[in-house]
């Protein structure tokens, strides 16, 4: 977990194909509407995209746009990513190709 | 196994060349029509495709469509894939190239 | 060994550059015509091609046809491949480039 | 940690896609303005870009410019990079693709 | 060592860039004409090419011919290759790029 | 450490993208002009380029010139390179991409 | 060490980008002209090129000539290469890119 002394997470602009996300914490409930105990909530692999990089480069040096946008909800893998802490809040940075799925609600 | 607090699996849209599948549980029977005990059924590597991503990128940055479609039945590998749990149901996400065969019935 | 509850192996259509084969069991004999004991027969690395995939993709996203056809007899490697069981019969799936040689008789 | 007997860090011109940075030490404070104890400050993963290389080469031998400029503040990974010591000051060299994000303040 | 129940090694047609060879056994002698004891002969890394595949594929999907022909004598590496047994005779299959040199006599 | 029985290091012409360097020994001093004890001097990662290869090849077989020239001073990595001994003098050979930075004085 | 029962090392024609060399044994002397004891001579990494292959293939299937010629003296790496014994003489085969430098005398 990297500690950052910045005033706002909005100061972070991911590089290349990186995607800055924050795990979803509020309103954790099962498909049936039942609220989950806090331990389960922590392990939810849903995250909200806060910022995306300009895209990585293909073998010819051309930029390839990332596949998600700020505001998207995504399914993130159980392991991996780089943890960041700003104040009391935790965030993660993933490479675009590590994100598993978009969550359309 | 990732726990997801979404209302319906239909909210999941796989990214890149990923394929969302659910193992076949019902009507498990041998080629001769004999019904299998539950333990065997669990290990069946047949799955139904629920959703597919837009496709991965080749070395020139062009999208390459995945080789299966929603509704297809497929032979999945014994190991691998990412497990997901929504409510009581379990699903898996595979990369397209990990799927072994289509099952035409 | 994956267990499949399909009625016929003919339902399996390999994906990409995969090749579905079944080891040769009958008429196992040496070059001199001498019949082999059952233990040896099991280890024969001859197999019959039952079905082939449409082919893998090269770096430009074009399909590359596999190098064998249904009906071909092939020399398979001693290890590798994915085992499948349908009813009492066992089959294997290999990637095309794993097959060692065609057997012309 | 490499020891260098040069008079000024300005003598160092990174090669290919390398980026010379120095971790931010002064004015370490949380997002809420609270000053951090020295131990925490040391672990901040913020760094200032001092110099950048001309860029690496793509598969066709063309130079690909790095994605940051001297003066940029960046989020560096917790591990990796090459440590350098000139006099009492410590610096690091990273490959451009190892930098996680720009910090815009 | 794979056991094959074929009548003749001539039935084997290597796939892709594979080369079927048989180690040289007869007339083993040193450069000075002295005959070698059987133990040494076994370890000779000279082999005769019996059959070659049509060639592997380059990155654009084009066939690249192998660099030896049936009848060539070649220097094979001390380890590697796939052993095959037909009747009492032993053979090996190598990838073309594993062969070290041609032996011109 | 390879021992070479050549008369002069000038006889060595590096191949491909290799760079022949010799660590800087003389005049080791800190940025403030203070002379360093011998132990520290040994560990300085500054080196002088003595000779460079014609350059490596890109994926299309074209030569890519190395990024330094004879006479350049460079920052070399702490580990790696191939040690060579000619008479009493020691040298190292690095691949061009292993060199970290030029030192402009 | 592979034993070869050929009459002359001249029978060996390396394949692809391989280079056949023999370590320099005679006239081992330091830069100052002092003759070295036999133990040191054995470890000299100087070798004479006896034969070269036609060259390896780039990604487009085109032949890339090797960078040395028969008669060249080269600096070989301390480890690696394939040892060959013909009669009482020992030789080595290297890939072209493993050779470190030409020795011009």
Short mmCIF file of N, CA and C in Angstrom, two decimals, chain F residues 7-104:
data_model
loop_
_atom_site.label_atom_id
_atom_site.label_comp_id
_atom_site.label_asym_id
_atom_site.label_seq_id
_atom_site.Cartn_x
_atom_site.Cartn_y
_atom_site.Cartn_z
N UNK F 7 47.37 -8.33 -27.09
CA UNK F 7 48.38 -7.33 -26.73
C UNK F 7 47.75 -6.04 -26.25
N UNK F 8 46.62 -5.69 -26.84
CA UNK F 8 46.00 -4.41 -26.48
C UNK F 8 44.49 -4.56 -26.49
N UNK F 9 43.82 -3.89 -25.56
CA UNK F 9 42.36 -3.93 -25.51
C UNK F 9 41.77 -3.35 -26.80
N UNK F 10 42.58 -2.57 -27.52
CA UNK F 10 42.09 -1.98 -28.77
C UNK F 10 41.83 -3.02 -29.84
N UNK F 11 42.32 -4.25 -29.60
CA UNK F 11 42.06 -5.32 -30.56
C UNK F 11 40.61 -5.82 -30.50
N UNK F 12 39.90 -5.46 -29.43
CA UNK F 12 38.54 -6.00 -29.24
C UNK F 12 37.48 -5.14 -29.94
N UNK F 13 36.75 -5.76 -30.85
CA UNK F 13 35.66 -5.07 -31.55
C UNK F 13 34.34 -5.74 -31.17
N UNK F 14 33.56 -5.12 -30.28
CA UNK F 14 32.31 -5.75 -29.83
C UNK F 14 31.38 -6.08 -30.99
N UNK F 15 30.61 -7.16 -30.82
CA UNK F 15 29.66 -7.60 -31.85
C UNK F 15 28.24 -7.12 -31.52
N UNK F 16 27.42 -6.96 -32.54
CA UNK F 16 26.02 -6.55 -32.41
C UNK F 16 25.89 -5.28 -31.55
N UNK F 17 25.08 -5.33 -30.47
CA UNK F 17 24.81 -4.12 -29.68
C UNK F 17 25.66 -4.09 -28.41
N UNK F 18 26.82 -4.74 -28.46
CA UNK F 18 27.63 -4.78 -27.25
C UNK F 18 28.53 -3.55 -27.13
N UNK F 19 28.82 -3.19 -25.87
CA UNK F 19 29.62 -2.01 -25.57
C UNK F 19 30.73 -2.42 -24.60
N UNK F 20 31.96 -2.11 -24.99
CA UNK F 20 33.13 -2.42 -24.14
C UNK F 20 33.43 -1.20 -23.28
N UNK F 21 33.47 -1.38 -21.96
CA UNK F 21 33.73 -0.24 -21.07
C UNK F 21 34.80 -0.61 -20.04
N UNK F 22 35.37 0.44 -19.43
CA UNK F 22 36.27 0.24 -18.30
C UNK F 22 35.81 1.17 -17.17
N UNK F 23 35.69 0.60 -15.98
CA UNK F 23 35.26 1.40 -14.84
C UNK F 23 36.24 2.54 -14.59
N UNK F 24 35.71 3.68 -14.19
CA UNK F 24 36.55 4.83 -13.85
C UNK F 24 37.20 4.58 -12.50
N UNK F 25 38.55 4.70 -12.45
CA UNK F 25 39.23 4.50 -11.18
C UNK F 25 39.86 5.79 -10.65
N UNK F 26 40.48 6.54 -11.56
CA UNK F 26 41.26 7.71 -11.13
C UNK F 26 40.35 8.84 -10.68
N UNK F 27 40.89 9.70 -9.87
CA UNK F 27 40.24 10.93 -9.45
C UNK F 27 38.86 10.72 -8.85
N UNK F 28 38.68 9.64 -8.16
CA UNK F 28 37.38 9.43 -7.53
C UNK F 28 37.20 10.44 -6.40
N UNK F 29 36.17 11.22 -6.52
CA UNK F 29 35.92 12.23 -5.50
C UNK F 29 34.43 12.46 -5.41
N UNK F 30 33.96 12.91 -4.25
CA UNK F 30 32.54 13.18 -4.10
C UNK F 30 32.19 14.47 -4.83
N UNK F 31 30.91 14.76 -4.91
CA UNK F 31 30.45 15.98 -5.56
C UNK F 31 31.10 17.20 -4.92
N UNK F 32 31.43 17.12 -3.62
CA UNK F 32 32.04 18.25 -2.92
C UNK F 32 33.55 18.28 -3.06
N UNK F 33 34.11 17.35 -3.83
CA UNK F 33 35.54 17.39 -4.08
C UNK F 33 36.36 16.55 -3.10
N UNK F 34 35.69 15.86 -2.18
CA UNK F 34 36.42 15.06 -1.20
C UNK F 34 36.81 13.73 -1.83
N UNK F 35 38.08 13.34 -1.68
CA UNK F 35 38.54 12.08 -2.26
C UNK F 35 38.00 10.90 -1.47
N UNK F 36 37.62 9.86 -2.17
CA UNK F 36 37.01 8.69 -1.55
C UNK F 36 38.07 7.65 -1.21
N UNK F 37 37.87 6.87 -0.13
CA UNK F 37 38.78 5.77 0.16
C UNK F 37 38.68 4.71 -0.93
N UNK F 38 39.75 3.89 -1.06
CA UNK F 38 39.83 2.98 -2.20
C UNK F 38 38.63 2.02 -2.30
N UNK F 39 38.15 1.57 -1.14
CA UNK F 39 37.02 0.62 -1.14
C UNK F 39 35.82 1.21 -1.87
N UNK F 40 35.54 2.48 -1.62
CA UNK F 40 34.40 3.13 -2.26
C UNK F 40 34.64 3.29 -3.75
N UNK F 41 35.87 3.65 -4.09
CA UNK F 41 36.18 3.88 -5.49
C UNK F 41 35.87 2.64 -6.32
N UNK F 42 36.22 1.51 -5.76
CA UNK F 42 35.99 0.25 -6.48
C UNK F 42 34.53 0.06 -6.88
N UNK F 43 33.67 0.61 -6.07
CA UNK F 43 32.25 0.37 -6.32
C UNK F 43 31.58 1.44 -7.17
N UNK F 44 32.36 2.40 -7.61
CA UNK F 44 31.78 3.42 -8.48
C UNK F 44 31.24 2.77 -9.75
N UNK F 45 30.04 3.17 -10.14
CA UNK F 45 29.45 2.58 -11.33
C UNK F 45 29.60 3.46 -12.56
N UNK F 46 30.64 4.26 -12.54
CA UNK F 46 30.96 5.06 -13.71
C UNK F 46 31.94 4.29 -14.57
N UNK F 47 31.75 4.37 -15.88
CA UNK F 47 32.67 3.67 -16.77
C UNK F 47 32.86 4.48 -18.03
N UNK F 48 34.00 4.25 -18.68
CA UNK F 48 34.29 4.93 -19.93
C UNK F 48 34.08 3.95 -21.07
N UNK F 49 33.41 4.39 -22.12
CA UNK F 49 33.17 3.54 -23.28
C UNK F 49 34.44 3.49 -24.13
N UNK F 50 34.94 2.27 -24.39
CA UNK F 50 36.15 2.11 -25.19
C UNK F 50 35.82 1.73 -26.64
N UNK F 51 34.78 0.94 -26.82
CA UNK F 51 34.41 0.52 -28.18
C UNK F 51 32.96 0.08 -28.19
N UNK F 52 32.30 0.24 -29.33
CA UNK F 52 30.89 -0.17 -29.45
C UNK F 52 30.71 -1.05 -30.67
N UNK F 53 29.71 -1.94 -30.60
CA UNK F 53 29.40 -2.80 -31.73
C UNK F 53 28.64 -2.02 -32.80
N UNK F 54 28.43 -2.65 -33.97
CA UNK F 54 27.72 -1.98 -35.07
C UNK F 54 26.23 -1.78 -34.80
N UNK F 55 25.72 -2.43 -33.72
CA UNK F 55 24.30 -2.31 -33.41
C UNK F 55 23.59 -3.63 -33.58
N UNK F 56 22.50 -3.81 -32.83
CA UNK F 56 21.71 -5.02 -32.93
C UNK F 56 20.75 -4.94 -34.12
N UNK F 57 19.92 -5.95 -34.27
CA UNK F 57 18.97 -5.99 -35.38
C UNK F 57 17.55 -5.87 -34.87
N UNK F 58 16.71 -5.06 -35.55
CA UNK F 58 15.29 -5.02 -35.17
C UNK F 58 14.57 -6.20 -35.81
N UNK F 59 13.26 -6.29 -35.61
CA UNK F 59 12.50 -7.47 -36.05
C UNK F 59 12.47 -7.61 -37.57
N UNK F 60 12.84 -6.53 -38.30
CA UNK F 60 12.88 -6.61 -39.76
C UNK F 60 14.29 -6.84 -40.27
N UNK F 61 15.23 -7.12 -39.34
CA UNK F 61 16.58 -7.41 -39.76
C UNK F 61 17.43 -6.17 -40.03
N UNK F 62 16.92 -4.98 -39.67
CA UNK F 62 17.70 -3.75 -39.87
C UNK F 62 18.54 -3.45 -38.63
N UNK F 63 19.74 -2.91 -38.87
CA UNK F 63 20.65 -2.59 -37.78
C UNK F 63 20.17 -1.35 -37.03
N UNK F 64 20.18 -1.43 -35.70
CA UNK F 64 19.81 -0.30 -34.85
C UNK F 64 21.07 0.15 -34.12
N UNK F 65 21.53 1.36 -34.42
CA UNK F 65 22.78 1.85 -33.83
C UNK F 65 22.69 1.89 -32.31
N UNK F 66 23.82 1.68 -31.63
CA UNK F 66 23.84 1.77 -30.18
C UNK F 66 23.76 3.24 -29.78
N UNK F 67 23.45 3.49 -28.50
CA UNK F 67 23.16 4.86 -28.08
C UNK F 67 24.34 5.58 -27.43
N UNK F 68 25.51 4.97 -27.44
CA UNK F 68 26.69 5.65 -26.89
C UNK F 68 27.85 5.54 -27.89
N UNK F 69 28.90 6.31 -27.66
CA UNK F 69 30.07 6.31 -28.53
C UNK F 69 31.34 6.14 -27.72
N UNK F 70 32.41 5.67 -28.37
CA UNK F 70 33.69 5.59 -27.66
C UNK F 70 34.04 6.96 -27.08
N UNK F 71 34.50 6.98 -25.83
CA UNK F 71 34.83 8.24 -25.18
C UNK F 71 33.75 8.70 -24.22
N UNK F 72 32.49 8.26 -24.45
CA UNK F 72 31.40 8.60 -23.53
C UNK F 72 31.67 8.04 -22.13
N UNK F 73 31.23 8.80 -21.11
CA UNK F 73 31.20 8.22 -19.77
C UNK F 73 29.77 7.79 -19.49
N UNK F 74 29.60 6.61 -18.89
CA UNK F 74 28.25 6.07 -18.69
C UNK F 74 28.05 5.54 -17.28
N UNK F 75 26.80 5.52 -16.87
CA UNK F 75 26.41 4.89 -15.61
C UNK F 75 26.06 3.44 -15.93
N UNK F 76 26.79 2.49 -15.33
CA UNK F 76 26.54 1.07 -15.61
C UNK F 76 25.77 0.46 -14.45
N UNK F 77 25.03 -0.60 -14.72
CA UNK F 77 24.28 -1.24 -13.63
C UNK F 77 25.21 -1.94 -12.63
N UNK F 78 24.74 -2.11 -11.41
CA UNK F 78 25.58 -2.66 -10.34
C UNK F 78 25.94 -4.12 -10.62
N UNK F 79 25.04 -4.85 -11.25
CA UNK F 79 25.29 -6.25 -11.56
C UNK F 79 25.18 -6.46 -13.06
N UNK F 80 25.72 -7.55 -13.54
CA UNK F 80 25.61 -7.87 -14.96
C UNK F 80 26.86 -7.50 -15.71
N UNK F 81 26.80 -7.70 -17.02
CA UNK F 81 27.97 -7.47 -17.85
C UNK F 81 28.91 -8.68 -17.80
N UNK F 82 29.84 -8.72 -18.75
CA UNK F 82 30.80 -9.80 -18.83
C UNK F 82 32.18 -9.25 -18.53
N UNK F 83 32.83 -9.78 -17.49
CA UNK F 83 34.16 -9.30 -17.11
C UNK F 83 35.25 -9.86 -18.00
N UNK F 84 36.23 -9.04 -18.33
CA UNK F 84 37.36 -9.45 -19.17
C UNK F 84 38.65 -8.95 -18.52
N UNK F 85 39.69 -9.75 -18.55
CA UNK F 85 40.97 -9.32 -18.00
C UNK F 85 42.04 -9.40 -19.08
N UNK F 86 42.70 -8.29 -19.35
CA UNK F 86 43.81 -8.25 -20.30
C UNK F 86 45.01 -7.70 -19.54
N UNK F 87 46.02 -8.52 -19.38
CA UNK F 87 47.15 -8.13 -18.54
C UNK F 87 46.63 -7.88 -17.13
N UNK F 88 46.92 -6.70 -16.59
CA UNK F 88 46.46 -6.39 -15.22
C UNK F 88 45.15 -5.62 -15.21
N UNK F 89 44.68 -5.23 -16.39
CA UNK F 89 43.50 -4.37 -16.46
C UNK F 89 42.21 -5.17 -16.62
N UNK F 90 41.14 -4.66 -15.98
CA UNK F 90 39.83 -5.32 -16.10
C UNK F 90 38.86 -4.44 -16.90
N UNK F 91 38.04 -5.11 -17.70
CA UNK F 91 37.06 -4.43 -18.54
C UNK F 91 35.72 -5.15 -18.43
N UNK F 92 34.68 -4.53 -18.97
CA UNK F 92 33.37 -5.19 -18.99
C UNK F 92 32.72 -4.98 -20.35
N UNK F 93 31.91 -5.96 -20.74
CA UNK F 93 31.08 -5.81 -21.95
C UNK F 93 29.62 -5.84 -21.53
N UNK F 94 28.87 -4.81 -21.94
CA UNK F 94 27.43 -4.74 -21.67
C UNK F 94 26.66 -4.70 -22.98
N UNK F 95 25.41 -5.12 -22.96
CA UNK F 95 24.51 -4.84 -24.08
C UNK F 95 24.14 -3.37 -23.98
N UNK F 96 23.94 -2.72 -25.08
CA UNK F 96 23.64 -1.28 -25.09
C UNK F 96 22.47 -0.94 -24.17
N UNK F 97 21.41 -1.77 -24.20
CA UNK F 97 20.20 -1.44 -23.43
C UNK F 97 20.40 -1.62 -21.92
N UNK F 98 21.54 -2.17 -21.52
CA UNK F 98 21.80 -2.32 -20.08
C UNK F 98 22.40 -1.04 -19.48
N UNK F 99 22.95 -0.19 -20.31
CA UNK F 99 23.55 1.05 -19.80
C UNK F 99 22.45 1.99 -19.34
N UNK F 100 22.65 2.63 -18.18
CA UNK F 100 21.56 3.39 -17.57
C UNK F 100 21.51 4.84 -18.03
N UNK F 101 22.67 5.48 -18.12
CA UNK F 101 22.67 6.92 -18.46
C UNK F 101 24.05 7.32 -18.96
N UNK F 102 24.07 8.38 -19.75
CA UNK F 102 25.33 9.03 -20.10
C UNK F 102 25.66 10.00 -18.98
N UNK F 103 26.97 10.22 -18.75
CA UNK F 103 27.42 11.20 -17.78
C UNK F 103 28.10 12.33 -18.55
N UNK F 104 27.45 13.49 -18.58
CA UNK F 104 28.01 14.65 -19.29
C UNK F 104 28.74 15.54 -18.31
#
